[in-house]
PDB file of C-alpha atoms in Angstrom:
ATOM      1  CA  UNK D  26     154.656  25.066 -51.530  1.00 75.00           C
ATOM      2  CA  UNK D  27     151.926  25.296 -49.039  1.00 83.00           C
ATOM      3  CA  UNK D  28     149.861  22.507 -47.529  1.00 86.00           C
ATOM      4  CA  UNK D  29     146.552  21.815 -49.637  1.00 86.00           C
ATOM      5  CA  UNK D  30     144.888  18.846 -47.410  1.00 86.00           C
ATOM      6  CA  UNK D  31     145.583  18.663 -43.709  1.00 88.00           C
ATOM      7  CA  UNK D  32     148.170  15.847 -42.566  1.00 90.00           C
ATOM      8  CA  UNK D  33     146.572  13.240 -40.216  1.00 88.00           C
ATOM      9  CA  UNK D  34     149.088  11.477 -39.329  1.00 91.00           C
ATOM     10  CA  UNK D  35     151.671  13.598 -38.024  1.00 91.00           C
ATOM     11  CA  UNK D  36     151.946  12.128 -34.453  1.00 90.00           C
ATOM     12  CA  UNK D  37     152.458   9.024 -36.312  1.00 91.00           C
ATOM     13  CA  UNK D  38     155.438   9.987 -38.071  1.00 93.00           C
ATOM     14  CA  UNK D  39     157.048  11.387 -34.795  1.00 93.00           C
ATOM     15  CA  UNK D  40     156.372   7.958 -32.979  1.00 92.00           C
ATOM     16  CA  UNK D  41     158.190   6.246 -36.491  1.00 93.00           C
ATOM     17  CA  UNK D  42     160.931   8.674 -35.931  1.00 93.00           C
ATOM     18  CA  UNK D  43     161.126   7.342 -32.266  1.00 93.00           C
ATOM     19  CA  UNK D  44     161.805   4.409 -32.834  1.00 92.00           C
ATOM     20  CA  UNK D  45     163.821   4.330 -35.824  1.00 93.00           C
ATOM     21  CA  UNK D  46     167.289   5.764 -35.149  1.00 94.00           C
ATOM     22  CA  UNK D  47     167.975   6.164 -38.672  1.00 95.00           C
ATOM     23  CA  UNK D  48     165.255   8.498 -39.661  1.00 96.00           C
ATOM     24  CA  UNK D  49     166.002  12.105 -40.323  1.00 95.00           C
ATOM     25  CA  UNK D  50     163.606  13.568 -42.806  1.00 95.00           C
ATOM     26  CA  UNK D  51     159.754  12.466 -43.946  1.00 96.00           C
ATOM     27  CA  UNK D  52     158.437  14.658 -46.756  1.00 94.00           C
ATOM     28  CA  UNK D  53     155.276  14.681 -48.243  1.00 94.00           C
ATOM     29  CA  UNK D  54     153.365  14.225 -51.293  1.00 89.00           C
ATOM     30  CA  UNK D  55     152.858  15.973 -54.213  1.00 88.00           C
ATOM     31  CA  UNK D  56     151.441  15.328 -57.505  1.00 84.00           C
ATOM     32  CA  UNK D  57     154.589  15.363 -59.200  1.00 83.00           C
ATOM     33  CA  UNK D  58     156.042  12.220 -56.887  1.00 84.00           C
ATOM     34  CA  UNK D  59     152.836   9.929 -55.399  1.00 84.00           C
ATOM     35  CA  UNK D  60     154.518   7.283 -58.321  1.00 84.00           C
ATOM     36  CA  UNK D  61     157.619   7.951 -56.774  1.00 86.00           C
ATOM     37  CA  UNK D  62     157.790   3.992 -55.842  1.00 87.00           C
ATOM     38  CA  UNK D  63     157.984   2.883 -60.201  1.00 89.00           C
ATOM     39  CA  UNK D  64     160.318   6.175 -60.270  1.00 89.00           C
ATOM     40  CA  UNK D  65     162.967   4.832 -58.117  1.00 91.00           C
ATOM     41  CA  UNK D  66     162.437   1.200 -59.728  1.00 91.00           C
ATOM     42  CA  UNK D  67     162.607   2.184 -63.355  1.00 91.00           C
ATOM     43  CA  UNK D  68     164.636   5.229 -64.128  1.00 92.00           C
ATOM     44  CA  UNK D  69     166.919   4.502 -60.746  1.00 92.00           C
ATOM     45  CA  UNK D  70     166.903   0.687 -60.930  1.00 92.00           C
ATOM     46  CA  UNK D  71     166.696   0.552 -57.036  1.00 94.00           C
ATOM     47  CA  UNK D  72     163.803  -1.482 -56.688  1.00 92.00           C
ATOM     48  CA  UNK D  73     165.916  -3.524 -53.873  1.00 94.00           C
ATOM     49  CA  UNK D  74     165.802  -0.467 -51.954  1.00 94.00           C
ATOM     50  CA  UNK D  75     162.030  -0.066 -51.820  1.00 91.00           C
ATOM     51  CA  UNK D  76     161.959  -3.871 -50.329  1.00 92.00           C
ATOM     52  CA  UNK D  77     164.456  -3.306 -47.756  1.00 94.00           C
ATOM     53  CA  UNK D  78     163.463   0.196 -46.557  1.00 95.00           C
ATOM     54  CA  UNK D  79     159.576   0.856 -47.525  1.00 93.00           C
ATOM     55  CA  UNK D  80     157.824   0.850 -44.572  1.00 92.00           C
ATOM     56  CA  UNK D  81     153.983   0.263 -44.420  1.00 90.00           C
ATOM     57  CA  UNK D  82     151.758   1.104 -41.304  1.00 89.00           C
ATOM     58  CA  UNK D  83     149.371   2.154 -40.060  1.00 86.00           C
ATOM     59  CA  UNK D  84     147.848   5.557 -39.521  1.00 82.00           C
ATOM     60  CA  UNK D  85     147.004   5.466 -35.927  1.00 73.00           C
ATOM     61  CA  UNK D  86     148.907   7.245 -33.483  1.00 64.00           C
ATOM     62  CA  UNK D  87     147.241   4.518 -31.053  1.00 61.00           C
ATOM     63  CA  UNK D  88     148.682   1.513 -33.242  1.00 55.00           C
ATOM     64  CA  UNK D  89     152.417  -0.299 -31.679  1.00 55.00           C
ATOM     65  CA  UNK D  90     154.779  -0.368 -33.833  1.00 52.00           C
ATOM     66  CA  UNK D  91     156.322  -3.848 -34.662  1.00 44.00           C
ATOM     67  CA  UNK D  92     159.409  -4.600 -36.088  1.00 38.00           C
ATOM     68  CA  UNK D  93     160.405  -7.747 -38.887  1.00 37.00           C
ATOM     69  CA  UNK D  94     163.597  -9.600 -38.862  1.00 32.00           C
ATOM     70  CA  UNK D  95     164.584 -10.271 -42.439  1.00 35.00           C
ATOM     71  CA  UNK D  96     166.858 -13.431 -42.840  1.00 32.00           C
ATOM     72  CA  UNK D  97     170.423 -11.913 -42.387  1.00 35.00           C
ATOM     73  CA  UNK D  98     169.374 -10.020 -39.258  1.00 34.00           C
ATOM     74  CA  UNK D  99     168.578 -13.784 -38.046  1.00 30.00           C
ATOM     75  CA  UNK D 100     171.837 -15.291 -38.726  1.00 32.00           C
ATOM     76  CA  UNK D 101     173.955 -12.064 -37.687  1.00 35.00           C
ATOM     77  CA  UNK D 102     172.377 -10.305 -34.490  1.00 36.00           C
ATOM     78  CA  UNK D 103     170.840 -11.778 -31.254  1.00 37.00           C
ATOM     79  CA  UNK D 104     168.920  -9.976 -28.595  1.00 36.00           C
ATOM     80  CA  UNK D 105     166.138  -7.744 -28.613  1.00 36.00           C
ATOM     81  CA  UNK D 106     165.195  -6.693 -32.257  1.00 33.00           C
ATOM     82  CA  UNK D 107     164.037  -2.960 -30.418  1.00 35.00           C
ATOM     83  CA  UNK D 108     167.718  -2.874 -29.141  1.00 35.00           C
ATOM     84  CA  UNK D 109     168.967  -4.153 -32.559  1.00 33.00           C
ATOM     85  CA  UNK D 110     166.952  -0.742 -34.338  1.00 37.00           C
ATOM     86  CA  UNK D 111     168.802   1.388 -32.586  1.00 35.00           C
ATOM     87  CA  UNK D 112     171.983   0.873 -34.678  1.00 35.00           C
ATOM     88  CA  UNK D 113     172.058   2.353 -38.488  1.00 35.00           C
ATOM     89  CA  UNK D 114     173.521  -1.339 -39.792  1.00 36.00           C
ATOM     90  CA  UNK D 115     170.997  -3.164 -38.210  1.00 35.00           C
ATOM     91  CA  UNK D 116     168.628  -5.254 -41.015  1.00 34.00           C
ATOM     92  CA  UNK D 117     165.555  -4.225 -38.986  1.00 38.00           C
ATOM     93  CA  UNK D 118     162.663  -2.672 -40.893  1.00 41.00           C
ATOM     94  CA  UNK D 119     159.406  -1.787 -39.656  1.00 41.00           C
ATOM     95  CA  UNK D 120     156.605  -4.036 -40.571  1.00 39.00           C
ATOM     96  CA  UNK D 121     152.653  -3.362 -41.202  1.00 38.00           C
ATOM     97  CA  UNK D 122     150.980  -2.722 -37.582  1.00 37.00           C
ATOM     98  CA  UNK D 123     148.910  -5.231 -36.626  1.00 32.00           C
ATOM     99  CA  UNK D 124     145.596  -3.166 -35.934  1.00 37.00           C
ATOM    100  CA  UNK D 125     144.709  -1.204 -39.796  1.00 44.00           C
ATOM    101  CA  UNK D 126     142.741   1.679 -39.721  1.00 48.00           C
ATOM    102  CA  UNK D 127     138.931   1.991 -39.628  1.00 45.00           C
ATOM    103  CA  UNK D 128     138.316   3.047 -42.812  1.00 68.00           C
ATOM    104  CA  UNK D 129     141.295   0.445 -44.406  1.00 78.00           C
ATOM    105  CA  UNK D 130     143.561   3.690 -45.509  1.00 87.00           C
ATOM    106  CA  UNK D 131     147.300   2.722 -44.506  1.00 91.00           C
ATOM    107  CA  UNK D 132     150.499   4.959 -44.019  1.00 93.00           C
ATOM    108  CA  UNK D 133     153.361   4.272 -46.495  1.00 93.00           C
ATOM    109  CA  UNK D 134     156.724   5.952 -46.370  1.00 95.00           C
ATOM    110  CA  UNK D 135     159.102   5.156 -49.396  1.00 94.00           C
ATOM    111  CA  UNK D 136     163.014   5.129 -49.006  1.00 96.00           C
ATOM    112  CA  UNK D 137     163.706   8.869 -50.726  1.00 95.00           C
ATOM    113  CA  UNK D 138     167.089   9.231 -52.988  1.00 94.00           C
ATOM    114  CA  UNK D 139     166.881  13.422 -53.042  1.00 92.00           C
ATOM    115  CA  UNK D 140     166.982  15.838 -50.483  1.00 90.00           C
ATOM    116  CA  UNK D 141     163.993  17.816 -51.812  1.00 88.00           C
ATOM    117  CA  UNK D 142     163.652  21.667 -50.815  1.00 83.00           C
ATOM    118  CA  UNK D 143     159.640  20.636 -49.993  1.00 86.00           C
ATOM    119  CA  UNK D 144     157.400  20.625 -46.737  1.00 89.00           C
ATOM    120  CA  UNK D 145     159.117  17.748 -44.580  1.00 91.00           C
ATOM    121  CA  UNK D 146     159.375  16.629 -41.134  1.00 94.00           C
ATOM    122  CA  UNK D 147     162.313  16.888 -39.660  1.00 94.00           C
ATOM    123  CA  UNK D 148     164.430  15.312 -36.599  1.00 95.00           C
ATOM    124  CA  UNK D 149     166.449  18.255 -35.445  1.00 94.00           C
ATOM    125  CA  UNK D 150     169.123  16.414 -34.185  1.00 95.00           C
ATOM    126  CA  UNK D 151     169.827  14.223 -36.958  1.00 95.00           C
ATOM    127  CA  UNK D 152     169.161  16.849 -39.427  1.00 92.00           C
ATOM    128  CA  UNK D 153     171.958  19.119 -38.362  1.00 92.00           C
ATOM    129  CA  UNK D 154     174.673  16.489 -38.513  1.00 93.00           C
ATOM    130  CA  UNK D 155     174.118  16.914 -42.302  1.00 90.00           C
ATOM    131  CA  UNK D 156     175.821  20.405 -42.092  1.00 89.00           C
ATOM    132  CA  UNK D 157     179.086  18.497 -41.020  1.00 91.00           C
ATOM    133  CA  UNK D 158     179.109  15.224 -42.942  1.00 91.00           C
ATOM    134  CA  UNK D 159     182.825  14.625 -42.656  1.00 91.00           C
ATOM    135  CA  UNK D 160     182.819  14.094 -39.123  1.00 91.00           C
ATOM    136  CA  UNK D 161     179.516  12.584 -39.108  1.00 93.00           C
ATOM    137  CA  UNK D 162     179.482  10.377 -41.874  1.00 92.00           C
ATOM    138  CA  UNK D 163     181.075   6.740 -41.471  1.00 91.00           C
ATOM    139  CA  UNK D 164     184.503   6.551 -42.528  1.00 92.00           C
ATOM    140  CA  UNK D 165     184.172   4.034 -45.800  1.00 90.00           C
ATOM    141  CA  UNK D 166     182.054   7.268 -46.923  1.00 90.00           C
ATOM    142  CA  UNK D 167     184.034  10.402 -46.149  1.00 90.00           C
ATOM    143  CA  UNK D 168     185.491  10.732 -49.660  1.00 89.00           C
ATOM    144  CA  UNK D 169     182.013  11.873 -50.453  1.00 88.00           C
ATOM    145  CA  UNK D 170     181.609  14.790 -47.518  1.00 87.00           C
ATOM    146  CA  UNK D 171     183.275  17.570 -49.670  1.00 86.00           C
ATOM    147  CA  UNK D 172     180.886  17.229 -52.743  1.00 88.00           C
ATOM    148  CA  UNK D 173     177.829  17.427 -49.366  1.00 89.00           C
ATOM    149  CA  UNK D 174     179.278  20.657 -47.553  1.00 86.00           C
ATOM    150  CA  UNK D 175     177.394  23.346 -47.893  1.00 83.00           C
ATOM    151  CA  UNK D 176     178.146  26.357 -48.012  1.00 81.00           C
ATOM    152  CA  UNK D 177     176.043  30.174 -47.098  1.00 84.00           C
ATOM    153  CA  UNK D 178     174.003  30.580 -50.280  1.00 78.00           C
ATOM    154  CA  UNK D 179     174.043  26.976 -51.451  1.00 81.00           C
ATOM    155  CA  UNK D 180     170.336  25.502 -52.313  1.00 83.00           C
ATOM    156  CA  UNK D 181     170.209  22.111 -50.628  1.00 84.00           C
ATOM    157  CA  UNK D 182     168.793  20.541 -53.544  1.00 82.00           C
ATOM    158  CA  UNK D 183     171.666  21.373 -55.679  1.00 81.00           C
ATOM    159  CA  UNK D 184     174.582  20.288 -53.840  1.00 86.00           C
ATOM    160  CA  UNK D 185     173.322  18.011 -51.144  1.00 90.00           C
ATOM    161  CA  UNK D 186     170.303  16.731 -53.211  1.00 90.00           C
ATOM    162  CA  UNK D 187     172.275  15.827 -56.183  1.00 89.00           C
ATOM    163  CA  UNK D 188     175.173  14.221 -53.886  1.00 91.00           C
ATOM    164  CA  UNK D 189     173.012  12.041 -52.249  1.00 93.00           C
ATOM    165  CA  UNK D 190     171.467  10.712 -55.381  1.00 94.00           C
ATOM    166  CA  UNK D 191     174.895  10.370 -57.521  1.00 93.00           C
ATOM    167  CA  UNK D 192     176.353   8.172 -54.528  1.00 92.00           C
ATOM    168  CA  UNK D 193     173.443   6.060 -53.998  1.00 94.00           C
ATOM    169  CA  UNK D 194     173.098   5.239 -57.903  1.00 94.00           C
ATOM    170  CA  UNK D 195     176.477   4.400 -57.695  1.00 93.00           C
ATOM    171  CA  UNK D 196     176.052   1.335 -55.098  1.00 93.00           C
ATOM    172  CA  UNK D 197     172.463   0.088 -57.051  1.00 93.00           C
ATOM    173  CA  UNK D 198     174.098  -2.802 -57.385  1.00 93.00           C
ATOM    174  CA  UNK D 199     175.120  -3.635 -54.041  1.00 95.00           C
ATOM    175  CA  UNK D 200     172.110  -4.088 -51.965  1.00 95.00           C
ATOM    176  CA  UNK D 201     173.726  -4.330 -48.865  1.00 95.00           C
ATOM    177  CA  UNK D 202     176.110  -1.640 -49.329  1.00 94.00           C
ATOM    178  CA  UNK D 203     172.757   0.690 -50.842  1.00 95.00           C
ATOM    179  CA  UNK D 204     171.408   0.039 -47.758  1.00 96.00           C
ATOM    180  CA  UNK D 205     173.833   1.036 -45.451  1.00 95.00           C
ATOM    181  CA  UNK D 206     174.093   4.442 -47.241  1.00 95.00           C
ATOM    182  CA  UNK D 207     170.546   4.934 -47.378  1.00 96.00           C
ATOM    183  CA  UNK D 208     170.203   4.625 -43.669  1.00 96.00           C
ATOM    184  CA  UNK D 209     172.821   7.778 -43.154  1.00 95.00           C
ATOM    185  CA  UNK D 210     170.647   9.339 -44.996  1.00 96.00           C
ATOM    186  CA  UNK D 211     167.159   8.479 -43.782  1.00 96.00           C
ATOM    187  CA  UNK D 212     164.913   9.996 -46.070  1.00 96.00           C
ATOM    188  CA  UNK D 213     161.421   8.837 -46.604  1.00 96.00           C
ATOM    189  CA  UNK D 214     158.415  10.389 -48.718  1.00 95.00           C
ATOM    190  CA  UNK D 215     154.925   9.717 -46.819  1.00 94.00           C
ATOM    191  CA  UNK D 216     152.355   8.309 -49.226  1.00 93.00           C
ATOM    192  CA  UNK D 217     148.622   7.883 -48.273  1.00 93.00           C
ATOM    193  CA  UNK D 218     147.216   4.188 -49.526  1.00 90.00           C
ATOM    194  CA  UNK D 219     144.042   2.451 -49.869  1.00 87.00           C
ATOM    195  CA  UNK D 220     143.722  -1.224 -50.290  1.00 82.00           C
ATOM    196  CA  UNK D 221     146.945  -2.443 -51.678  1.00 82.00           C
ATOM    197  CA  UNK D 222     147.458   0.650 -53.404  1.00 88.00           C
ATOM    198  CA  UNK D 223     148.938   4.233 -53.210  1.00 90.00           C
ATOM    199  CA  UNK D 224     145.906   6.936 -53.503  1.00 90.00           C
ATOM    200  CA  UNK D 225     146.831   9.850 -55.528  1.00 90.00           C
ATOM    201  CA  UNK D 226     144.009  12.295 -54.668  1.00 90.00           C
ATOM    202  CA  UNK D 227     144.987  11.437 -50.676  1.00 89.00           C
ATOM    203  CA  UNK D 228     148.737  11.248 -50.715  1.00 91.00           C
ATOM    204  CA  UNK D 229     148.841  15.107 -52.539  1.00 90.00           C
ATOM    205  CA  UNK D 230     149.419  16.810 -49.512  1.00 90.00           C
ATOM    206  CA  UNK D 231     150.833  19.820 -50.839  1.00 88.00           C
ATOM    207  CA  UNK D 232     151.402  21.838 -53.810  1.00 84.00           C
ATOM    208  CA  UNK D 233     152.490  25.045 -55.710  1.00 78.00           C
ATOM    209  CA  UNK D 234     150.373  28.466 -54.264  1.00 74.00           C
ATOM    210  CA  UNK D 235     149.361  29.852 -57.456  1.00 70.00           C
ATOM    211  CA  UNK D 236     149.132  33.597 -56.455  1.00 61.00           C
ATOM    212  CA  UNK D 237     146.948  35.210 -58.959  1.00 57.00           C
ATOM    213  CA  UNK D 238     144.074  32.156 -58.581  1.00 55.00           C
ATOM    214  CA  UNK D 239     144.263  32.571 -55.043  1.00 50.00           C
ATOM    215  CA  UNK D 240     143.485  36.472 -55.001  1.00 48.00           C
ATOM    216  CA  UNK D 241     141.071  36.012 -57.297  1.00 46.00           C
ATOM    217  CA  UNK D 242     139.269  33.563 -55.722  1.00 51.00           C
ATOM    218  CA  UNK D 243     139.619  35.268 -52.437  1.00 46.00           C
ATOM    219  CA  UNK D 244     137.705  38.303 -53.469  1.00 50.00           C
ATOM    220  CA  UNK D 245     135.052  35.682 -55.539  1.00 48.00           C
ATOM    221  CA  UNK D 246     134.633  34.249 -52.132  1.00 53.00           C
ATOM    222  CA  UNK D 247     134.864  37.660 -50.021  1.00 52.00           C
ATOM    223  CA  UNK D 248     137.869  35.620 -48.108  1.00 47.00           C
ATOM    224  CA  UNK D 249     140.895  37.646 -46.979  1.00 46.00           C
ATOM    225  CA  UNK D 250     143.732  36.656 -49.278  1.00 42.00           C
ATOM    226  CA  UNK D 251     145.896  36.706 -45.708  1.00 45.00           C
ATOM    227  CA  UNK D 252     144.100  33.611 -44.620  1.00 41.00           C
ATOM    228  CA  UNK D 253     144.802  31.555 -47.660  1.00 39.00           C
ATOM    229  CA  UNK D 254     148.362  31.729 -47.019  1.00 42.00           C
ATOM    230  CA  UNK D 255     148.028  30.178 -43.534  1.00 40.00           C
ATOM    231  CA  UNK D 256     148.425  26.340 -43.656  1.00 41.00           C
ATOM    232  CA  UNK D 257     147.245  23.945 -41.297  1.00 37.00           C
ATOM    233  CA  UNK D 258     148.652  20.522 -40.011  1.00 41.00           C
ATOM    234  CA  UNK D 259     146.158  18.718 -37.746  1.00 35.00           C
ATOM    235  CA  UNK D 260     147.759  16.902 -34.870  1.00 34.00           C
TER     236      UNK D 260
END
């Protein structure tokens, strides 16, 4: 896949990333997945996990980030809630910034059940402890690490992918413990909104190169086919 629209809101993401101690992976949109919100609530029945872990914001890298405090957080923890975020268990989520963008668009990043093989941002760091989950993973989830390993010549979406989507569909009914699984995880998909609602045309970010349309435009347009296959990401 190769970039189709350039990605405004990159610095963003790292700033999320920042401050959220949990988050290892943000991909981005596609046609195939900008519903990906009714997805995970109808075929996954994890609709719990979009209101604990969807994030909304905005897409200013200027723009604070504030946190919320959902009720259990309030009863449980004390202190600062930017000290509380730095633990996986916390209940903090990130709320809507206070200052929108001009033109009313608005950043949302949706809790993501599959380790997808697609353009992504990554946190180094936190990415690589998936190549070790057994001594990375907490230990209430270690019976899981061997179906995770992977191994030279594995495809991430095969073994990982499916792994991390067979043990979170097994916990849809526990909330809490969904949660706390999710967050090892800490996979988001970064969807572009308007209003109150997703935009399609906005949040397709990339997409399939089809190679034969691309040549042919090219030499339509008089274009060098080797520039096509550059993508850019504005920063």
């Amino acid at each position: 896949r190769a970039f189709v629209r350039p990605v405004e809101f990159i610095q963003r993401l790292t700033s999320l990333m920042d401050v959220s101690p949990h988050m290892r992976y943000v991909g981005f949109g596609s046609s195939m997945n900008c519903n990906y919100t009714n997805l995970l609530e109808q075929r996954y029945g994890m609709k719990c996990l979009s209101e604990m872990e969807g994030i909304r914001t905005s897409m200013s890298c200027n723009s604070e980030v504030s946190f919320e405090v959902n009720s259990s957080a309030r009863s449980g923890q004390e202190g600062d809630p930017a000290e509380c975020a730095s633990t996986q268990n916390s209940d903090l989520k990130l709320a809507k910034a206070a200052s929108g963008s001009v033109d009313g668009r608005f950043l949302s990043l949706q809790p993501l059940i599959f380790w997808y093989d697609s353009n992504h941002l990554c946190h180094v760091e936190r990415y690589l402890e998936i190549y070790h989950p057994y001594q990375n993973l907490p230990p209430d989830m270690r019976t899981s690490a061997k179906d995770m390993n992977l191994r030279k010549g594995d495809f991430i979406e095969d073994r990982f992918g499916q792994a991390q989507r067979n043990l979170l569909s097994a916990e849809r009914q526990d909330p809490e413990r969904l949660q706390k699984i999710f967050r090892w995880f800490g996979s988001y998909l970064a969807l572009v909104g308007s209003g109150d609602e997703i935009d399609r045309e906005q949040s397709t970010l990339v997409g399939h190169c089809r190679g034969r349309t691309r040549i042919f435009n090219a030499e339509v347009k008089g274009t060098s086919t080797q520039a096509l296959h550059k993508t850019q990401v504005t920063v």
